[in-house]
Structures are given as C-alpha cells and as structure tokens.
Short mmCIF file of C-alpha atoms in Angstrom, two decimals:
data_model
loop_
_atom_site.label_atom_id
_atom_site.label_comp_id
_atom_site.label_asym_id
_atom_site.label_seq_id
_atom_site.Cartn_x
_atom_site.Cartn_y
_atom_site.Cartn_z
CA MET U 314 46.20 -36.20 -47.36
CA TRP U 315 43.86 -34.73 -44.72
CA THR U 316 41.28 -33.89 -47.42
CA GLN U 317 41.29 -37.46 -48.73
CA ARG U 318 40.86 -38.96 -45.27
CA HIS U 319 38.10 -36.51 -44.37
CA SER U 320 36.19 -37.48 -47.54
CA SER U 321 36.55 -41.17 -46.72
CA LEU U 322 35.13 -40.67 -43.25
CA ARG U 323 32.15 -38.76 -44.63
CA ALA U 324 31.43 -41.60 -47.06
CA VAL U 325 31.53 -44.11 -44.21
CA GLY U 326 29.13 -41.97 -42.20
CA CYS U 327 26.68 -41.76 -45.11
CA GLY U 328 26.87 -45.53 -45.53
CA VAL U 329 25.98 -46.11 -41.90
CA GLU U 330 23.13 -43.59 -42.01
CA GLU U 331 21.76 -45.16 -45.18
CA LEU U 332 21.86 -48.63 -43.62
CA ARG U 333 20.14 -47.30 -40.53
CA ARG U 334 17.45 -45.54 -42.60
CA ARG U 335 16.69 -48.65 -44.67
CA ARG U 336 16.49 -50.83 -41.59
CA ARG U 337 14.16 -48.40 -39.78
CA GLU U 338 11.87 -48.22 -42.84
CA ARG U 339 11.63 -52.01 -42.97
CA GLU U 340 10.99 -52.18 -39.24
CA ALA U 341 8.24 -49.53 -39.45
CA ALA U 342 6.45 -51.55 -42.15
CA LEU U 343 6.86 -54.76 -40.14
CA ARG U 344 5.58 -53.08 -36.96
CA LYS U 345 2.48 -51.83 -38.78
CA ALA U 346 1.78 -55.32 -40.13
CA ARG U 347 2.41 -56.77 -36.67
CA ARG U 348 0.00 -54.38 -34.97
CA GLU U 349 -2.72 -55.21 -37.51
CA GLN U 350 -2.12 -58.92 -37.04
CA GLN U 351 -2.08 -58.63 -33.25
CA LEU U 352 -5.44 -56.83 -33.22
CA VAL U 353 -7.08 -60.17 -33.98
CA SER U 354 -6.30 -62.70 -31.29
CA LYS U 355 -9.26 -64.84 -30.31
CA ARG U 356 -8.25 -66.57 -27.10
CA LEU U 357 -10.13 -69.01 -24.94
CA LEU U 358 -10.54 -68.81 -21.18
CA ARG U 359 -8.21 -71.31 -19.54
CA ASP U 360 -10.61 -72.59 -16.87
CA ASP U 361 -13.86 -73.87 -18.31
CA ALA U 362 -16.78 -75.08 -16.25
CA PRO U 363 -16.33 -78.64 -14.90
CA GLU U 364 -19.00 -80.19 -17.11
CA GLU U 365 -17.33 -78.70 -20.20
CA ALA U 366 -13.87 -79.83 -19.15
CA ASP U 367 -15.18 -83.39 -18.82
CA GLY U 368 -16.56 -83.25 -22.35
CA GLY U 369 -20.13 -83.78 -21.10
CA CYS U 370 -21.54 -80.49 -22.44
CA VAL U 371 -24.02 -80.56 -25.33
CA VAL U 372 -24.47 -77.27 -27.19
CA LEU U 373 -28.16 -76.38 -27.18
CA ILE U 374 -30.09 -74.29 -29.69
CA LEU U 375 -32.42 -72.09 -27.66
CA GLY U 376 -35.52 -70.27 -28.94
CA GLU U 377 -36.82 -66.86 -27.81
CA ALA U 378 -39.18 -68.33 -25.22
CA GLU U 379 -36.41 -70.43 -23.64
CA ILE U 380 -33.98 -67.50 -23.54
CA GLN U 381 -36.63 -65.32 -21.86
CA GLN U 382 -37.38 -68.08 -19.36
CA PHE U 383 -33.71 -68.51 -18.38
CA LEU U 384 -33.19 -64.76 -18.03
CA GLN U 385 -36.30 -64.45 -15.83
CA LEU U 386 -35.17 -67.38 -13.68
CA ALA U 387 -31.73 -65.82 -13.30
CA GLN U 388 -33.37 -62.57 -12.17
CA ARG U 389 -36.27 -63.81 -10.07
CA GLY U 390 -35.55 -67.43 -9.19
CA THR U 391 -36.23 -68.37 -5.58
CA GLU U 392 -32.98 -70.27 -5.01
CA GLU U 393 -29.37 -69.40 -5.82
CA LYS U 394 -28.75 -72.79 -7.43
CA GLU U 395 -31.80 -72.34 -9.66
CA LYS U 396 -30.56 -68.93 -10.85
CA GLU U 397 -27.07 -70.24 -11.49
CA ARG U 398 -28.35 -73.30 -13.43
CA ALA U 399 -30.45 -71.02 -15.64
CA LEU U 400 -27.40 -68.96 -16.62
CA VAL U 401 -25.23 -72.06 -17.11
CA THR U 402 -27.81 -73.44 -19.57
CA LEU U 403 -28.05 -70.06 -21.30
CA ARG U 404 -24.26 -69.88 -21.58
CA GLN U 405 -24.12 -73.34 -23.13
CA GLY U 406 -26.79 -72.30 -25.63
CA LEU U 407 -24.88 -69.13 -26.50
CA GLN U 408 -22.05 -71.28 -27.82
CA HIS U 409 -24.26 -71.92 -30.88
CA PRO U 410 -24.46 -69.19 -33.57
CA GLU U 411 -28.24 -69.62 -33.97
CA THR U 412 -28.87 -69.01 -30.27
CA GLN U 413 -26.59 -65.97 -30.39
CA GLN U 414 -28.65 -64.45 -33.21
CA THR U 415 -31.90 -65.13 -31.35
CA PHE U 416 -30.49 -63.59 -28.16
CA ILE U 417 -29.45 -60.28 -29.76
CA ARG U 418 -32.84 -59.97 -31.51
CA LEU U 419 -34.68 -60.33 -28.19
CA GLU U 420 -35.46 -56.88 -26.78
CA GLY U 421 -33.82 -56.11 -23.44
CA SER U 422 -31.76 -59.33 -23.35
CA MET U 423 -28.38 -57.63 -23.33
CA ARG U 424 -29.53 -55.08 -20.73
CA THR U 425 -30.75 -57.90 -18.49
CA LEU U 426 -27.47 -59.82 -18.85
CA VAL U 427 -25.36 -56.77 -18.00
CA GLY U 428 -27.67 -56.05 -15.05
CA LEU U 429 -26.85 -59.48 -13.62
CA LEU U 430 -23.21 -58.39 -13.34
CA THR U 431 -24.27 -56.15 -10.44
CA SER U 432 -25.64 -59.14 -8.48
CA ASN U 433 -24.21 -59.62 -4.99
CA GLN U 434 -23.82 -63.35 -5.71
CA ALA U 435 -20.36 -64.06 -7.09
CA LEU U 436 -21.27 -67.26 -8.95
CA LEU U 437 -24.17 -65.51 -10.66
CA GLN U 438 -21.85 -62.65 -11.66
CA LEU U 439 -19.37 -65.16 -13.04
CA GLU U 440 -21.96 -66.95 -15.18
CA ALA U 441 -23.28 -63.61 -16.50
CA ALA U 442 -19.72 -62.64 -17.41
CA ARG U 443 -19.23 -65.99 -19.15
CA CYS U 444 -22.42 -65.45 -21.17
CA LEU U 445 -21.06 -62.08 -22.25
CA HIS U 446 -17.75 -63.76 -23.08
CA GLU U 447 -19.52 -66.24 -25.40
CA LEU U 448 -21.19 -63.37 -27.23
CA SER U 449 -18.13 -61.09 -27.35
CA HIS U 450 -15.92 -63.57 -29.21
CA SER U 451 -18.60 -64.65 -31.69
CA GLU U 452 -17.45 -65.00 -35.28
CA GLN U 453 -20.63 -63.21 -36.41
CA PRO U 454 -20.07 -59.45 -36.75
CA ALA U 455 -23.68 -58.58 -35.80
CA VAL U 456 -23.38 -60.45 -32.50
CA ALA U 457 -20.07 -58.85 -31.54
CA GLU U 458 -21.50 -55.44 -32.47
CA ALA U 459 -24.52 -56.04 -30.24
CA CYS U 460 -22.09 -56.26 -27.32
CA LEU U 461 -20.86 -52.69 -27.86
CA PRO U 462 -23.56 -51.06 -25.68
CA ALA U 463 -22.35 -53.27 -22.81
CA THR U 464 -18.95 -51.57 -22.85
CA SER U 465 -19.90 -48.64 -20.61
CA TYR U 466 -21.39 -51.04 -18.03
CA LEU U 467 -18.23 -53.14 -18.17
CA LEU U 468 -16.08 -50.07 -17.61
CA THR U 469 -18.15 -49.05 -14.60
CA TYR U 470 -18.11 -52.54 -13.13
CA VAL U 471 -14.42 -53.24 -13.67
CA SER U 472 -13.37 -49.80 -12.42
CA GLY U 473 -15.48 -50.30 -9.30
CA HIS U 474 -14.05 -53.72 -8.47
CA SER U 475 -10.48 -53.64 -9.73
CA SER U 476 -9.15 -52.45 -6.39
CA ASP U 477 -10.93 -55.29 -4.57
CA LEU U 478 -8.42 -58.07 -5.14
CA ILE U 479 -10.07 -60.61 -2.84
CA SER U 480 -12.06 -63.65 -4.00
CA PRO U 481 -14.83 -64.06 -5.20
CA HIS U 482 -14.43 -60.97 -7.40
CA LEU U 483 -11.17 -62.23 -8.94
CA THR U 484 -12.86 -64.89 -11.06
CA VAL U 485 -15.48 -62.41 -12.22
CA LEU U 486 -12.81 -59.81 -13.02
CA GLU U 487 -10.90 -62.36 -15.07
CA ALA U 488 -13.95 -63.26 -17.14
CA LEU U 489 -14.89 -59.60 -17.61
CA GLY U 490 -11.32 -58.75 -18.58
CA TYR U 491 -11.54 -61.43 -21.25
CA ALA U 492 -14.88 -60.11 -22.55
CA LEU U 493 -13.49 -56.57 -22.65
CA SER U 494 -10.38 -57.77 -24.51
CA GLN U 495 -12.62 -59.22 -27.22
CA LEU U 496 -14.61 -55.99 -27.54
CA LEU U 497 -11.37 -54.01 -27.84
CA GLN U 498 -10.58 -55.99 -31.00
CA ALA U 499 -13.82 -55.01 -32.77
CA LYS U 500 -13.33 -52.98 -35.92
CA GLU U 501 -15.41 -50.19 -34.33
CA ALA U 502 -13.21 -50.17 -31.20
CA PRO U 503 -10.84 -47.30 -32.15
CA GLU U 504 -13.81 -44.95 -32.74
CA LYS U 505 -16.46 -46.20 -30.30
CA ILE U 506 -14.86 -48.15 -27.46
CA ILE U 507 -11.24 -47.21 -26.84
CA PRO U 508 -11.88 -43.44 -26.48
CA SER U 509 -14.43 -44.29 -23.75
CA VAL U 510 -11.92 -46.56 -22.04
CA LEU U 511 -9.18 -43.94 -22.16
CA GLY U 512 -11.61 -41.27 -20.95
CA SER U 513 -12.45 -43.32 -17.85
CA THR U 514 -10.36 -44.32 -14.85
CA LEU U 515 -9.94 -47.83 -16.26
CA PRO U 516 -6.37 -47.38 -17.59
CA GLN U 517 -5.14 -46.51 -14.08
CA HIS U 518 -7.05 -49.47 -12.66
CA MET U 519 -5.58 -51.78 -15.32
CA LEU U 520 -2.09 -50.68 -14.38
CA LEU U 521 -2.90 -51.29 -10.71
CA LEU U 522 -3.92 -54.85 -11.59
CA LEU U 523 -0.53 -55.31 -13.29
CA GLN U 524 1.52 -54.04 -10.33
CA PRO U 525 3.84 -56.84 -9.14
CA GLY U 526 3.48 -57.92 -5.55
CA PRO U 527 1.63 -60.40 -3.33
CA LYS U 528 -1.78 -59.17 -4.53
CA LEU U 529 -1.03 -59.75 -8.22
CA ASN U 530 -3.45 -62.37 -9.55
CA PRO U 531 -2.02 -64.11 -12.64
CA GLY U 532 -5.38 -64.84 -14.28
CA VAL U 533 -6.66 -61.27 -13.89
CA ALA U 534 -3.29 -59.82 -14.91
CA VAL U 535 -3.23 -61.88 -18.11
CA GLU U 536 -6.65 -60.65 -19.25
CA PHE U 537 -5.99 -56.97 -18.50
CA ALA U 538 -2.50 -57.15 -20.02
CA TRP U 539 -4.22 -58.26 -23.24
CA CYS U 540 -6.72 -55.39 -22.87
CA LEU U 541 -3.82 -52.97 -22.53
CA HIS U 542 -2.14 -54.56 -25.55
CA TYR U 543 -5.18 -54.02 -27.81
CA ILE U 544 -5.53 -50.42 -26.64
CA ILE U 545 -1.84 -49.79 -27.44
CA CYS U 546 -2.15 -51.46 -30.86
CA SER U 547 -5.03 -49.12 -31.77
CA GLN U 548 -2.70 -46.10 -31.28
CA VAL U 549 -5.66 -43.94 -30.22
CA ASN U 550 -3.77 -42.15 -27.43
CA ASN U 551 -0.71 -44.04 -26.24
CA ALA U 552 0.80 -40.82 -24.90
CA LEU U 553 -1.90 -40.88 -22.21
CA LEU U 554 -0.95 -44.41 -21.16
CA ILE U 555 2.70 -43.38 -20.97
CA THR U 556 1.86 -40.40 -18.74
CA HIS U 557 -0.14 -42.77 -16.49
CA GLY U 558 3.10 -44.71 -15.91
CA ALA U 559 2.48 -47.66 -18.22
CA LEU U 560 6.18 -48.05 -19.06
CA SER U 561 7.38 -48.14 -15.45
CA THR U 562 4.58 -50.57 -14.43
CA LEU U 563 5.37 -52.91 -17.31
CA GLU U 564 9.11 -52.69 -16.62
CA LEU U 565 8.59 -53.69 -12.98
CA LEU U 566 6.33 -56.54 -14.09
CA LEU U 567 8.99 -57.71 -16.57
CA LEU U 568 11.60 -57.77 -13.77
CA ASP U 569 9.15 -59.63 -11.54
CA LEU U 570 8.45 -62.25 -14.23
CA ALA U 571 12.19 -62.83 -14.69
CA GLY U 572 12.50 -63.25 -10.92
CA ALA U 573 9.72 -65.84 -10.97
CA VAL U 574 11.63 -67.82 -13.62
CA GLN U 575 14.76 -67.76 -11.47
CA ARG U 576 12.72 -69.01 -8.51
CA SER U 577 11.24 -71.77 -10.73
CA GLU U 578 7.76 -70.32 -10.12
CA ASP U 579 7.07 -70.30 -13.85
CA ALA U 580 3.96 -72.46 -14.31
CA GLY U 581 1.85 -70.79 -17.01
CA LEU U 582 4.11 -67.75 -16.96
CA GLU U 583 4.24 -67.52 -20.76
CA LEU U 584 0.55 -66.52 -20.76
CA LEU U 585 1.48 -63.23 -19.09
CA VAL U 586 4.94 -62.82 -20.64
CA CYS U 587 3.51 -62.56 -24.17
CA PRO U 588 1.20 -59.52 -23.74
CA VAL U 589 3.70 -57.77 -21.44
CA LEU U 590 6.46 -58.06 -24.07
CA ARG U 591 4.10 -56.82 -26.78
CA CYS U 592 2.90 -53.85 -24.71
CA LEU U 593 6.43 -52.71 -23.92
CA SER U 594 7.67 -53.26 -27.45
CA ASN U 595 4.85 -51.27 -29.07
CA LEU U 596 4.95 -48.45 -26.51
CA LEU U 597 8.67 -47.93 -27.09
CA THR U 598 7.99 -46.97 -30.71
CA GLU U 599 5.84 -44.00 -29.67
CA ALA U 600 7.24 -40.49 -30.05
CA ALA U 601 5.78 -39.63 -26.64
CA VAL U 602 8.29 -41.96 -24.96
CA GLU U 603 11.10 -39.44 -25.37
CA THR U 604 8.83 -36.51 -24.44
CA VAL U 605 8.01 -37.91 -21.00
CA GLY U 606 11.43 -39.45 -20.44
CA GLY U 607 10.10 -42.98 -20.87
CA GLN U 608 13.24 -44.15 -22.65
CA MET U 609 15.23 -43.09 -19.58
CA GLN U 610 13.11 -45.38 -17.42
CA LEU U 611 14.18 -48.37 -19.50
CA ARG U 612 17.91 -47.66 -19.62
CA ASP U 613 18.55 -49.80 -16.56
CA GLU U 614 20.68 -52.82 -17.52
CA ARG U 615 18.45 -54.95 -15.26
CA VAL U 616 15.82 -54.76 -18.04
CA VAL U 617 18.25 -56.32 -20.52
CA ALA U 618 19.28 -59.01 -18.03
CA ALA U 619 15.64 -59.79 -17.23
CA LEU U 620 14.77 -59.99 -20.91
CA PHE U 621 17.52 -62.56 -21.52
CA ILE U 622 16.26 -64.66 -18.60
CA LEU U 623 12.82 -64.63 -20.25
CA LEU U 624 14.29 -65.42 -23.69
CA GLN U 625 15.96 -68.54 -22.24
CA PHE U 626 12.68 -69.47 -20.55
CA LEU U 627 10.74 -69.08 -23.81
CA LEU U 628 13.38 -71.04 -25.71
CA GLN U 629 12.68 -73.98 -23.39
CA LYS U 630 8.93 -73.62 -22.83
CA GLN U 631 7.43 -71.67 -25.76
CA PRO U 632 9.88 -71.08 -28.64
CA SER U 633 7.13 -69.55 -30.81
CA LEU U 634 7.17 -66.50 -28.49
CA LEU U 635 10.90 -65.79 -28.95
CA PRO U 636 10.20 -63.11 -31.61
CA GLU U 637 8.19 -61.13 -29.04
CA GLY U 638 11.22 -60.85 -26.75
CA LEU U 639 13.55 -60.06 -29.62
CA TRP U 640 11.27 -57.30 -30.93
CA LEU U 641 11.47 -55.70 -27.50
CA LEU U 642 15.27 -56.08 -27.44
CA ASN U 643 15.44 -54.46 -30.88
CA ASN U 644 13.29 -51.51 -29.81
CA LEU U 645 15.32 -51.09 -26.62
CA THR U 646 18.70 -51.05 -28.37
CA ALA U 647 17.76 -49.14 -31.54
CA ASN U 648 18.40 -45.69 -30.06
CA SER U 649 20.14 -46.48 -26.80
CA PRO U 650 23.96 -46.70 -26.67
CA SER U 651 23.71 -47.42 -22.92
CA LEU U 652 21.60 -50.56 -23.45
CA CYS U 653 23.92 -51.67 -26.26
CA THR U 654 26.74 -51.25 -23.72
CA SER U 655 24.75 -53.41 -21.29
CA LEU U 656 24.55 -56.19 -23.90
CA LEU U 657 28.33 -56.13 -24.16
CA SER U 658 29.18 -55.69 -20.47
CA LEU U 659 26.83 -58.51 -19.44
CA ASN U 660 28.43 -60.82 -22.05
CA LEU U 661 25.12 -61.41 -23.79
CA ILE U 662 26.35 -61.44 -27.40
CA GLU U 663 27.16 -65.17 -27.37
CA PRO U 664 23.74 -66.17 -25.90
CA LEU U 665 22.22 -64.00 -28.64
CA LEU U 666 24.26 -65.75 -31.34
CA GLN U 667 23.03 -69.11 -30.06
CA LEU U 668 19.54 -68.13 -31.26
CA LEU U 669 20.73 -67.52 -34.85
CA PRO U 670 20.20 -71.07 -36.16
CA GLY U 671 16.49 -70.84 -35.26
CA PRO U 672 13.53 -69.93 -37.50
CA ASN U 673 14.12 -67.17 -40.05
CA VAL U 674 12.07 -64.58 -38.15
CA VAL U 675 14.26 -65.19 -35.07
CA SER U 676 17.48 -65.02 -37.11
CA VAL U 677 16.48 -61.69 -38.71
CA LEU U 678 15.65 -60.13 -35.33
CA VAL U 679 18.91 -61.33 -33.76
CA LEU U 680 20.86 -59.85 -36.68
CA THR U 681 18.91 -56.59 -36.41
CA VAL U 682 19.80 -56.27 -32.72
CA LEU U 683 23.47 -56.90 -33.56
CA CYS U 684 23.24 -54.18 -36.24
CA ASN U 685 21.90 -51.83 -33.56
CA VAL U 686 25.04 -52.51 -31.54
CA ALA U 687 27.47 -52.30 -34.46
CA GLU U 688 26.12 -49.01 -35.81
CA LYS U 689 27.01 -47.27 -32.52
CA GLY U 690 30.61 -47.07 -33.73
CA PRO U 691 34.16 -48.47 -33.56
CA ALA U 692 34.22 -48.96 -29.77
CA TYR U 693 31.18 -51.26 -29.99
CA CYS U 694 32.51 -53.20 -32.99
CA GLN U 695 35.75 -53.85 -31.08
CA HIS U 696 33.67 -55.89 -28.62
CA LEU U 697 32.00 -57.82 -31.44
CA TRP U 698 35.35 -58.71 -33.01
CA PRO U 699 37.22 -61.02 -32.66
CA GLY U 700 34.84 -63.74 -31.54
CA PRO U 701 32.29 -66.22 -32.91
CA LEU U 702 30.33 -63.56 -34.84
CA LEU U 703 32.13 -63.91 -38.18
CA ALA U 704 31.76 -67.70 -38.32
CA SER U 705 28.04 -67.34 -37.52
CA LEU U 706 27.59 -64.77 -40.29
CA LEU U 707 29.33 -67.00 -42.85
CA ASP U 708 26.82 -69.73 -41.92
CA MET U 709 23.96 -67.24 -42.41
CA LEU U 710 25.21 -66.33 -45.93
CA ALA U 711 24.75 -69.98 -46.94
CA LEU U 712 21.01 -69.91 -46.15
CA SER U 713 18.30 -69.55 -48.79
CA ASP U 714 16.20 -66.88 -47.03
CA SER U 715 16.96 -63.51 -48.67
CA GLU U 716 15.90 -61.50 -45.61
CA VAL U 717 18.30 -63.38 -43.31
CA VAL U 718 21.11 -63.09 -45.87
CA GLY U 719 20.38 -59.39 -46.47
CA GLN U 720 20.51 -58.58 -42.76
CA SER U 721 23.77 -60.56 -42.47
CA LEU U 722 25.26 -58.46 -45.30
CA GLU U 723 24.29 -55.24 -43.52
CA LEU U 724 25.90 -56.39 -40.29
CA LEU U 725 29.09 -57.37 -42.13
CA GLN U 726 29.18 -53.97 -43.83
CA LEU U 727 28.97 -52.16 -40.48
CA LEU U 728 31.62 -54.43 -39.01
CA PHE U 729 34.01 -53.88 -41.93
CA LEU U 730 33.53 -50.10 -41.87
CA TYR U 731 34.40 -49.83 -38.19
CA GLN U 732 36.74 -52.83 -37.79
CA PRO U 733 38.86 -53.34 -40.94
CA GLU U 734 40.58 -56.39 -39.40
CA ALA U 735 37.26 -58.20 -39.66
CA ALA U 736 37.26 -57.70 -43.45
CA GLN U 737 40.72 -59.28 -43.71
CA ALA U 738 39.62 -62.31 -41.67
CA PHE U 739 36.47 -62.57 -43.82
CA LEU U 740 38.58 -62.82 -46.97
CA GLN U 741 40.86 -65.42 -45.35
CA GLN U 742 37.83 -67.58 -44.51
CA SER U 743 36.55 -67.75 -48.12
CA GLY U 744 34.16 -64.86 -47.61
CA LEU U 745 34.63 -63.59 -51.15
CA GLN U 746 33.48 -66.93 -52.57
CA ALA U 747 30.41 -66.78 -50.32
CA LEU U 748 29.58 -63.35 -51.75
CA GLN U 749 30.11 -64.51 -55.34
CA ARG U 750 27.46 -67.19 -54.84
CA LEU U 751 24.96 -64.41 -53.98
CA GLU U 752 25.63 -62.21 -57.00
CA GLU U 753 22.72 -63.69 -58.97
CA GLU U 754 20.18 -62.71 -56.28
CA ALA U 755 18.49 -59.57 -57.66
CA GLN U 756 17.36 -58.36 -54.21
CA LEU U 757 20.87 -58.64 -52.80
CA GLN U 758 23.09 -57.48 -55.67
CA ASP U 759 23.62 -53.90 -54.45
CA ARG U 760 24.53 -55.00 -50.94
CA VAL U 761 26.79 -57.80 -52.21
CA HIS U 762 28.74 -55.44 -54.50
CA ALA U 763 29.06 -52.80 -51.77
CA LEU U 764 30.40 -55.39 -49.34
CA GLN U 765 32.86 -56.78 -51.91
CA GLN U 766 34.28 -53.30 -52.46
CA ILE U 767 34.64 -52.60 -48.74
CA ALA U 768 36.22 -56.00 -48.04
CA LEU U 769 38.76 -55.68 -50.86
CA ARG U 770 39.55 -52.08 -49.95
CA GLY U 771 40.02 -53.03 -46.29
#
C-alpha cells in the first residue's frame, strides 16, 4: 500500500514539474519577443513649441546655405532672441526628411549642434536639444546613424547636469533624455552606444533622477525611465544595473506611484508607470537578481499591494497597459512562495479574477499568475478553493482562444492534483462536457485527456 501511494505522489510531482517547465519555456519565448518589440518605441515629446501646438507651423525644406546661416546665427548672433529664432527655424526644417539628409551631409553641422548644448542660455540649449531630437527619431537609418557620434557629448552633458534639478535645466534634460532614448534603440546601440553608457557614470545619475521625493521631476523621470528600459532590453550588462541598486530604486518608485494614485495625484501618471513596470519586469528575469539578493528586495508584500493599486488605476485610465503590470506580477510570483502568500493574505485573488473577462493577453497572464500560486502546493490550493475560481475557469473553457483555454486547463490540472474536491465539483458542474467539446482541438488534446483522467480518478 505504501509503495502504491509513493508512486502516485511521484507521478503528481512529475506532472507539476512538467507543467512548470512548459510554462517557463513559453514565457521565455514570449519575453524574448517582447524585448525585441519593446526596443522599437518611437514616442513624441509631450510639450511641443507653442506655434506647433496651435497648428501654425509649416515644415520647411532647407538647403545647405540656409542651414549654415542658421547655425552661424545660433553661434554668433548678437541677440538671444535672434539665436533662438535661428534654431527654432532649423528645428522646424529638420522635421522634413530632405532637410535631415542635407544637414548630415554638411561638414561640422552635428559638431556645431552638440556644441550649442554647452551654451549658458537655457532656451538655446533647449532648442539645440530639440533639433537633436528631430534627427534622432528620423525614420531614415542614415540620419539616425549620423547622431551616434553625439552620444559621448550627450553622456557628458547629462551626467554633468543630472544632479542639478532646478529649472531651467529640467526642460533641457527632458529633451536630451528623449534624444538619448531614441539613440538607445538604434540597431548599433548594443555594440556602440550602450557599452559607453554603462561604462560612464550615467546609470547612477539615471537612478538618481528616478529617486522618489520632492525633487523628482515627472517629465525628466519619464524620459530616463525609458532610457533605462532600452538599456535593460539590450541585455548588455544588466548585472551592473542591479549592483547599482536599480531594483531597489524602481521598487521605491513603484510604491511612490501607487501612493500618488491613492492621493489622486495621478495626472499623466501612466506615462511613468509603463517604463517602470517594464524595467522591473525585465530585470527580474536576470540570473544576477538572485546573486545579489535582488529577489529578496522585492519580497515585501507592499510591492504586491502597490502593484494592484496601479492595476486598478490602469484598468480605469489606460487598459492597454494592464499586461505590463501583469507581466511584473507573473515574474514576481513565479519563484516566490512569500509573494504568492501575499496575494492570498491580502485577498487579491478575487480582484485578479475580475480581470479574466478582458482581452486574451490579459486573461492568459492572469491565469499564469494563478498557476504560479497553485503550483506552490496543497496549502496554496486550499486558499483558491472553494471560491469563484472554478466558475471563472468554466467560462474560460468556452472561449475560442486556444492559449486562454490551454492555460485554463493547466490551472485546473494543478488544482485537481492538490485539491481533489475541486475535481468532484468540476464534474458536478458539467465540466466533463466542457472538456469533450475541446477534444477536437489538436493543440489541446493532450491536456484535455490528462485532465479528464485526473478528474475521473479524483
């Protein structure tokens, strides 16, 4: 009798391990695809110049002589307004691809533009940064590549001014952060740009700019959070960022953002929430996290509570960003029994289930998080059952998306293995008929048959 029971337990263990292995393989492939997709994210500055906001701007095509004239005026003009107007006109011209091509062909033009960033006139610095911004997010590869030599100047400038968080440098820093974020997406970035960034003091300065507190500037923080995101996506040396304290800084910022939501100070908050969630989520997949004890830093249940506050905020304000929060929740709970315990002790399973009827990508991520909880063993499944989970899963089995249905089957299998009473209730609620309807689905047949056997045996 003991031998038979021992064999049964081993089979259950293998089943759980196999489910876990399959899920982790799928997640690894999805993460890779996500990182590649996230490396291209052309964004626009939120605050355009007044004449552009009013729709009164006409894009000019400038020739070599005109470009030289405007650069000379910006350098040697007699009045500040004259210098600023010259750069405004140049910036407007640089919105046209033809002017961009002419500019990069003109010898010394890029060097002159970067030199204007060192001006002691803030408005002139800002316009120079905006010119660089127009070039850096050009759709023409040759133009974006011509910006590469400017990277070292940008690093020097940003590193020198990032600790000066008093206007007028903030606006300039924001524009430069945007330009740098575009350069960090270039296909040459992992070989030519990001190693230089990581070899400088800029990562520490970036993290300083993301420290919550009265000096945090939302506009600057947004741009440098995106810079950090693109560096992390490149996977050049994320261990270095982790040793610089990136995880703890981002965790504190996440808690601060949740606090801002609770205080109703959430205007435009989603602009910063998105890159912060992505940074944390991608960093948590690095092997170096365990080496430096990073996972320990994020085992505080306040992180889970804060994340749910932000999920509710995104549900109301920006539902398209819900997957970002759920990816982070998945990566937090995948290897952490303590954070799975937090989900249960904070009564967050029902709020999670409320997201199930959403888009397929949201449903799959919610189900994956629930699988993370269920695979931790019988004690965790006891908290999932009884409750609304089974009814929700029966609804999911009726959907046409094979990924949602497949993840639902995996969750049911874990639940039945650890909580046999759930299998009995499943059969009583016409669960077997629901499974029979799925038998013709080639992708799902193995999982359907395995679940039928477990349910009938239970």
